[in-house]
Amino acid sequence: MTDATPVDDPGLADAREEALALTDRILSARDAYYGDDTAVVVDDATYDGWMHRLQHLEQLHPVLQGQDSPTQTVGAAEGSMFAPVEHAERMLSLDNVFSPEELAEWCQKTQTAAGGAARWLTELKIDGLAISLRYENGVLTSAATRGDGRVGEDVTVNALRVAGIPQRLSGVGHPAIVEVRGEVFIPVAEFEELNSLQAALRDRVVDETRARARVFDEDKARASAQRRFAAFANPRNAAAGGLRQQLDKKSGLELEAGLARLASLRLYVHGIGAWADPPVVTQSEVYALLSEWGLPTSPFFATPGDIDGVLAYVEHYGEHRHDIEHEIDGVVVKVDQLDLHEQLGATSRAPRWAIAYKYPPEQVNTTLLDIVVSVGRTGRATPYAVMAPAHVSGSVVRQATLHNQDVVKAKGVLIGDTIVIRKAGDVIPEVLGPVVELRDGSERAFVMPAECPECGSPLAPAKEGDIDLRCPNTRSCPAQVRGRVEHLGSRGALDIEGLGEVSAAALTQPLVPATPPLVTEAGLFDLTARDLFPIDVVVREAETGLPRLLEDGSVDTRSPFRRQRHAPAPGEPQSASKPDPRFDPTGPFDGDETSILSAAASGLLANIAAAKSKELWRFLVALNIRHVGPVAARALAQWFGSVRAIREASREELAAVEGVGGTIADAIIDWFEIDWHQQIVTQWVAAGAQLATPGHPGPGAAATTGGVLEGLTVVATGALEGYTREGAQEAIIAAGGKAASSVSKKTDFVAAGPGAGSKLAKAESLGIRILDAAQFRVLVEQGPDALD
């Protein structure tokens, strides 16, 4: 998001806050999609709802759209344990439509843009993992995931075990280089067998533990088995994790499970990426050729003659979606002619010659067991429906937000009702209403509590006229402290790896000990190894704040920072299983604190220590000042150079900073007037946190003394080698320039890499000088005079 954002308009300030929250959710969902195959952070309908809401906010307020916005990117490939593979051609995502009317409108617009010549190809949208297969002279040289669209992960070793991926293509006359695009999936039947195997392996773990343990604890054994062989959430996540597993690090039962998952994978190819001179002219001919080469193509594609035929295809499979061997979430509609693909082009993330039609989410009935109230980071008290488990759109649903007490009344639901739920929009999931005909008189009305369920403080509106009730105990309410600690560890704040929802709950709301390590976030940088022992915690849902439930319905509890004891391995003496007092919270402690910590705990302490020297703007975001997100934080940090200078500034001085304005200025002043807020700053500084930019000359000096880009506006777009999107912006700012997110006549330079899209085209039309990555580096380090 741009750093030059005037926010005197409160509507814009609220839009920024919502956009930042949506961005964090979307990025977290992307990470979870590739990193966790047993949990569903968000379903497709919800993810799409978030994306469309973010797009809507950016359309209303264009200044919110930066080059790092999820709406401008495809995915994420950073932090991978796999080797990177650069795609010869970008792997794009698809834009979505959600109604037949939207689809018909898109087809008509595309037909017009194609000069009336477009013909259509329709195919089922497989709910799986996108893959790119690179063949050189007919031999497979690499298989890679989509990644960020430009660079993916090398999964060749596992891909060779997938049925349908040939190591050598059939036939002759293969191109020197061709990239084939497809989707890896697990058929529904195989998925059910896979979860049956997971259940069998869990039983085997329990049996083996029973056989070798001197003192057998059934509950602990089953909990261990559940962690090792949890049921997969849905076929898509199981497929993604299966293709990305590292078999060379597995042994025993884990290896057996991993091989079984690979054996369940299937592939359908659906197009080409890089191909210098294809001997065919349509997408449907591509499918025929790929099939001749021995690559599996979907039997469900069609080439309808007109838009009515496209709509008929969509309607047919909407009625028969459960008759297909694999899960689908919609239909992909493409222009069949390849020459029109080039003519129609693409945006930075999606082609203009294809669209994905998403089917409406399914509705199911379940029982409303209870309505409980959860308190979030800002103190808002939100009612949540607790339901009998229901399988909706590929995941098991147990909880759903009801927003506030007025929404509960408007929906007319009673505790004990049979209710209708669905996955739709930006709600996870949505309660539509009760099935009144099924009431038997035992149902009861929900009563909004008068006190905070977390700390007992009286709930009240923040201001007159507010519908939402809030807990006023902002300093000590455990739920609010937990939310703030999780926030300050997020990638938009201090970006502390390991400080997520589980560790934040462990540090602020543990079952054991009675007094949490963090009463407020002020003590974050004072944490020691001793503070992390012993801790047991109830894991809470990120969205609701309610306890997370395991597959069997029990509450998920963990000891996240403690190294776990294990029963002796086969061949070891039974004495190896004797209790070790270092791992017994009730016994004496003897030894170095670090010896009892898990690797994750030791890593967390190291990451917290490293965060003391993070950039000033990150600390400003971490302080949880209302409306101060990364954009305003960067502007404040650049202008003032220290938290102290910001605190001492007047409202007029704060509001005058470009990208701040009156609303944020008031929020900053209000925040510093609270004594325990001041204590956070004082304690962080005392612990060694660097709440000032080294060498900064003082308020306003950065803008007047400038740097090699003083007075210049630069737009960085696309993938610039050697820079992340955020890093390119920071390099411009550090050099004294203005890092803009859009190209205009006031733009001096545009640094463009692969995937630059419309910004590059606009720069060319305006005659603005365009730089590649090497020239951009010269610009920010030496200034414009050093350019050739």
CSV table of N, CA, C and O in Angstrom, one decimal, residues 358-419:
chain,number,residue,atom,x,y,z
A,358,LYS,N,-17.3,-19.8,-10.1
A,358,LYS,CA,-17.4,-20.5,-8.8
A,358,LYS,C,-18.9,-20.8,-8.5
A,358,LYS,O,-19.7,-19.9,-8.5
A,359,TYR,N,-19.1,-22.1,-8.2
A,359,TYR,CA,-20.5,-22.5,-7.8
A,359,TYR,C,-20.8,-21.9,-6.5
A,359,TYR,O,-19.9,-21.8,-5.6
A,360,PRO,N,-22.1,-21.6,-6.3
A,360,PRO,CA,-22.5,-21.2,-4.9
A,360,PRO,C,-22.2,-22.2,-3.9
A,360,PRO,O,-22.3,-23.4,-4.2
A,361,PRO,N,-21.8,-21.8,-2.7
A,361,PRO,CA,-21.4,-22.8,-1.7
A,361,PRO,C,-22.6,-23.6,-1.3
A,361,PRO,O,-23.8,-23.2,-1.4
A,362,GLU,N,-22.4,-24.8,-0.8
A,362,GLU,CA,-23.4,-25.7,-0.4
A,362,GLU,C,-24.0,-25.2,1.0
A,362,GLU,O,-23.4,-24.6,1.8
A,363,GLN,N,-25.3,-25.6,1.1
A,363,GLN,CA,-26.0,-25.3,2.4
A,363,GLN,C,-26.3,-26.6,3.1
A,363,GLN,O,-26.7,-27.6,2.4
A,364,VAL,N,-26.1,-26.7,4.4
A,364,VAL,CA,-26.4,-27.9,5.1
A,364,VAL,C,-27.1,-27.5,6.4
A,364,VAL,O,-27.1,-26.4,6.9
A,365,ASN,N,-27.8,-28.5,7.0
A,365,ASN,CA,-28.5,-28.3,8.3
A,365,ASN,C,-27.6,-28.9,9.4
A,365,ASN,O,-26.9,-30.0,9.2
A,366,THR,N,-27.6,-28.3,10.5
A,366,THR,CA,-27.0,-28.8,11.7
A,366,THR,C,-27.7,-28.3,12.9
A,366,THR,O,-28.6,-27.5,12.8
A,367,THR,N,-27.2,-28.7,14.1
A,367,THR,CA,-27.8,-28.3,15.4
A,367,THR,C,-27.0,-27.1,16.0
A,367,THR,O,-25.8,-27.2,16.1
A,368,LEU,N,-27.7,-26.1,16.4
A,368,LEU,CA,-27.1,-25.0,17.2
A,368,LEU,C,-27.0,-25.4,18.6
A,368,LEU,O,-28.0,-25.4,19.4
A,369,LEU,N,-25.8,-25.9,19.1
A,369,LEU,CA,-25.6,-26.4,20.4
A,369,LEU,C,-25.6,-25.3,21.5
A,369,LEU,O,-26.1,-25.4,22.6
A,370,ASP,N,-25.0,-24.1,21.1
A,370,ASP,CA,-24.9,-23.0,22.1
A,370,ASP,C,-24.5,-21.8,21.3
A,370,ASP,O,-24.1,-21.8,20.1
A,371,ILE,N,-24.6,-20.7,22.0
A,371,ILE,CA,-24.0,-19.4,21.5
A,371,ILE,C,-23.1,-18.9,22.6
A,371,ILE,O,-23.6,-18.6,23.7
A,372,VAL,N,-21.9,-18.7,22.3
A,372,VAL,CA,-20.9,-18.2,23.3
A,372,VAL,C,-20.3,-16.9,22.8
A,372,VAL,O,-20.3,-16.6,21.6
A,373,VAL,N,-19.7,-16.2,23.7
A,373,VAL,CA,-19.2,-14.9,23.3
A,373,VAL,C,-17.7,-14.9,23.4
A,373,VAL,O,-17.1,-15.4,24.4
A,374,SER,N,-17.0,-14.4,22.4
A,374,SER,CA,-15.6,-14.3,22.4
A,374,SER,C,-15.2,-12.8,22.3
A,374,SER,O,-15.8,-12.0,21.7
A,375,VAL,N,-14.0,-12.5,22.9
A,375,VAL,CA,-13.5,-11.2,23.0
A,375,VAL,C,-12.2,-11.1,22.1
A,375,VAL,O,-11.3,-11.9,22.3
A,376,GLY,N,-12.1,-10.1,21.3
A,376,GLY,CA,-11.0,-10.0,20.4
A,376,GLY,C,-10.0,-9.0,20.8
A,376,GLY,O,-10.1,-8.4,21.9
A,377,ARG,N,-9.0,-8.7,20.0
A,377,ARG,CA,-7.9,-7.8,20.3
A,377,ARG,C,-8.3,-6.4,20.6
A,377,ARG,O,-7.7,-5.7,21.5
A,378,THR,N,-9.4,-5.9,20.0
A,378,THR,CA,-9.9,-4.6,20.3
A,378,THR,C,-10.9,-4.5,21.4
A,378,THR,O,-11.4,-3.5,21.7
A,379,GLY,N,-11.2,-5.7,22.0
A,379,GLY,CA,-12.2,-5.7,23.1
A,379,GLY,C,-13.6,-6.0,22.6
A,379,GLY,O,-14.5,-6.1,23.5
A,380,ARG,N,-13.8,-6.1,21.3
A,380,ARG,CA,-15.2,-6.3,20.8
A,380,ARG,C,-15.7,-7.7,21.3
A,380,ARG,O,-15.0,-8.7,21.1
A,381,ALA,N,-16.9,-7.8,21.8
A,381,ALA,CA,-17.5,-9.0,22.3
A,381,ALA,C,-18.4,-9.5,21.1
A,381,ALA,O,-19.4,-8.9,20.8
A,382,THR,N,-18.0,-10.7,20.6
A,382,THR,CA,-18.7,-11.2,19.4
A,382,THR,C,-19.4,-12.6,19.8
A,382,THR,O,-18.7,-13.5,20.2
A,383,PRO,N,-20.7,-12.7,19.5
A,383,PRO,CA,-21.3,-14.0,19.7
A,383,PRO,C,-20.9,-15.0,18.6
A,383,PRO,O,-20.9,-14.6,17.4
A,384,TYR,N,-20.7,-16.2,19.0
A,384,TYR,CA,-20.4,-17.3,18.0
A,384,TYR,C,-21.3,-18.4,18.2
A,384,TYR,O,-21.6,-18.8,19.3
A,385,ALA,N,-21.8,-19.0,17.0
A,385,ALA,CA,-22.6,-20.2,17.1
A,385,ALA,C,-21.7,-21.4,17.3
A,385,ALA,O,-20.7,-21.5,16.5
A,386,VAL,N,-22.0,-22.2,18.2
A,386,VAL,CA,-21.3,-23.5,18.4
A,386,VAL,C,-22.3,-24.6,17.9
A,386,VAL,O,-23.4,-24.7,18.5
A,387,MET,N,-21.8,-25.3,16.9
A,387,MET,CA,-22.7,-26.2,16.2
A,387,MET,C,-22.3,-27.7,16.3
A,387,MET,O,-21.1,-28.0,16.5
A,388,ALA,N,-23.2,-28.6,16.1
A,388,ALA,CA,-22.8,-30.0,15.9
A,388,ALA,C,-22.0,-30.0,14.6
A,388,ALA,O,-22.3,-29.4,13.6
A,389,PRO,N,-20.9,-30.8,14.6
A,389,PRO,CA,-20.0,-30.8,13.4
A,389,PRO,C,-20.8,-31.1,12.1
A,389,PRO,O,-21.6,-32.0,12.0
A,390,ALA,N,-20.5,-30.2,11.1
A,390,ALA,CA,-21.2,-30.4,9.8
A,390,ALA,C,-20.2,-30.2,8.7
A,390,ALA,O,-19.3,-29.4,8.7
A,391,HIS,N,-20.2,-31.1,7.7
A,391,HIS,CA,-19.3,-31.1,6.6
A,391,HIS,C,-19.8,-30.1,5.5
A,391,HIS,O,-20.9,-30.4,4.9
A,392,VAL,N,-19.1,-29.0,5.3
A,392,VAL,CA,-19.6,-28.0,4.3
A,392,VAL,C,-18.4,-27.6,3.4
A,392,VAL,O,-17.4,-27.2,3.9
A,393,SER,N,-18.6,-27.7,2.1
A,393,SER,CA,-17.6,-27.3,1.2
A,393,SER,C,-16.2,-27.8,1.5
A,393,SER,O,-15.3,-27.0,1.5
A,394,GLY,N,-16.1,-29.0,1.8
A,394,GLY,CA,-14.8,-29.6,2.0
A,394,GLY,C,-14.2,-29.5,3.3
A,394,GLY,O,-13.0,-29.9,3.5
A,395,SER,N,-14.9,-29.0,4.3
A,395,SER,CA,-14.3,-29.0,5.7
A,395,SER,C,-15.4,-29.2,6.7
A,395,SER,O,-16.6,-29.0,6.5
A,396,VAL,N,-15.0,-29.6,7.9
A,396,VAL,CA,-15.9,-29.8,9.0
A,396,VAL,C,-16.1,-28.4,9.8
A,396,VAL,O,-15.1,-27.8,10.2
A,397,VAL,N,-17.3,-28.0,9.9
A,397,VAL,CA,-17.6,-26.7,10.6
A,397,VAL,C,-18.2,-26.9,11.9
A,397,VAL,O,-19.1,-27.8,12.1
A,398,ARG,N,-17.7,-26.2,12.9
A,398,ARG,CA,-18.2,-26.3,14.3
A,398,ARG,C,-18.6,-25.0,14.9
A,398,ARG,O,-19.3,-24.9,15.8
A,399,GLN,N,-18.1,-23.9,14.3
A,399,GLN,CA,-18.3,-22.6,14.9
A,399,GLN,C,-18.5,-21.6,13.7
A,399,GLN,O,-18.0,-21.7,12.6
A,400,ALA,N,-19.3,-20.5,14.0
A,400,ALA,CA,-19.6,-19.5,13.0
A,400,ALA,C,-19.9,-18.2,13.8
A,400,ALA,O,-20.6,-18.2,14.8
A,401,THR,N,-19.4,-17.1,13.2
A,401,THR,CA,-19.7,-15.8,13.9
A,401,THR,C,-21.1,-15.4,13.7
A,401,THR,O,-21.8,-15.6,12.6
A,402,LEU,N,-21.7,-14.7,14.7
A,402,LEU,CA,-23.0,-14.1,14.6
A,402,LEU,C,-22.9,-12.6,14.8
A,402,LEU,O,-23.9,-12.0,15.0
A,403,HIS,N,-21.7,-12.1,14.8
A,403,HIS,CA,-21.4,-10.6,14.7
A,403,HIS,C,-21.8,-9.9,16.0
A,403,HIS,O,-20.9,-9.3,16.7
A,404,ASN,N,-23.1,-9.8,16.4
A,404,ASN,CA,-23.5,-9.1,17.6
A,404,ASN,C,-24.9,-9.5,18.0
A,404,ASN,O,-25.5,-10.3,17.2
A,405,GLN,N,-25.4,-9.0,19.1
A,405,GLN,CA,-26.6,-9.5,19.6
A,405,GLN,C,-27.8,-9.1,18.7
A,405,GLN,O,-28.8,-9.9,18.6
A,406,ASP,N,-27.7,-8.0,18.0
A,406,ASP,CA,-28.8,-7.6,17.1
A,406,ASP,C,-28.9,-8.6,15.9
A,406,ASP,O,-30.0,-8.9,15.4
A,407,VAL,N,-27.7,-9.1,15.4
A,407,VAL,CA,-27.8,-10.1,14.3
A,407,VAL,C,-28.4,-11.4,14.8
A,407,VAL,O,-29.1,-12.0,14.0
A,408,VAL,N,-28.1,-11.8,16.0
A,408,VAL,CA,-28.7,-13.0,16.6
A,408,VAL,C,-30.2,-12.9,16.5
A,408,VAL,O,-31.0,-13.8,16.1
A,409,LYS,N,-30.7,-11.7,17.0
A,409,LYS,CA,-32.2,-11.5,17.0
A,409,LYS,C,-32.7,-11.5,15.6
A,409,LYS,O,-33.8,-12.0,15.3
A,410,ALA,N,-32.0,-10.8,14.7
A,410,ALA,CA,-32.5,-10.7,13.3
A,410,ALA,C,-32.6,-12.1,12.6
A,410,ALA,O,-33.5,-12.3,11.8
A,411,LYS,N,-31.6,-12.9,12.9
A,411,LYS,CA,-31.7,-14.3,12.3
A,411,LYS,C,-32.7,-15.2,12.9
A,411,LYS,O,-33.1,-16.2,12.3
A,412,GLY,N,-33.1,-14.8,14.1
A,412,GLY,CA,-34.2,-15.6,14.7
A,412,GLY,C,-33.8,-16.9,15.2
A,412,GLY,O,-34.7,-17.8,15.3
A,413,VAL,N,-32.6,-17.2,15.5
A,413,VAL,CA,-32.1,-18.5,15.9
A,413,VAL,C,-32.2,-18.6,17.5
A,413,VAL,O,-32.0,-17.7,18.2
A,414,LEU,N,-32.6,-19.8,17.9
A,414,LEU,CA,-32.6,-20.2,19.3
A,414,LEU,C,-31.6,-21.3,19.5
A,414,LEU,O,-31.3,-22.1,18.7
A,415,ILE,N,-31.0,-21.3,20.7
A,415,ILE,CA,-30.1,-22.4,21.1
A,415,ILE,C,-30.9,-23.7,21.1
A,415,ILE,O,-31.9,-23.8,21.8
A,416,GLY,N,-30.4,-24.7,20.4
A,416,GLY,CA,-31.1,-26.0,20.2
A,416,GLY,C,-31.8,-26.1,18.9
A,416,GLY,O,-32.3,-27.2,18.5
A,417,ASP,N,-31.8,-25.0,18.1
A,417,ASP,CA,-32.5,-25.1,16.8
A,417,ASP,C,-31.7,-26.0,15.8
A,417,ASP,O,-30.5,-26.1,15.9
A,418,THR,N,-32.5,-26.5,14.9
A,418,THR,CA,-31.8,-27.0,13.6
A,418,THR,C,-31.6,-25.7,12.8
A,418,THR,O,-32.6,-25.0,12.5
A,419,ILE,N,-30.4,-25.5,12.3
A,419,ILE,CA,-30.1,-24.3,11.6
A,419,ILE,C,-29.5,-24.6,10.2
A,419,ILE,O,-29.0,-25.7,10.0
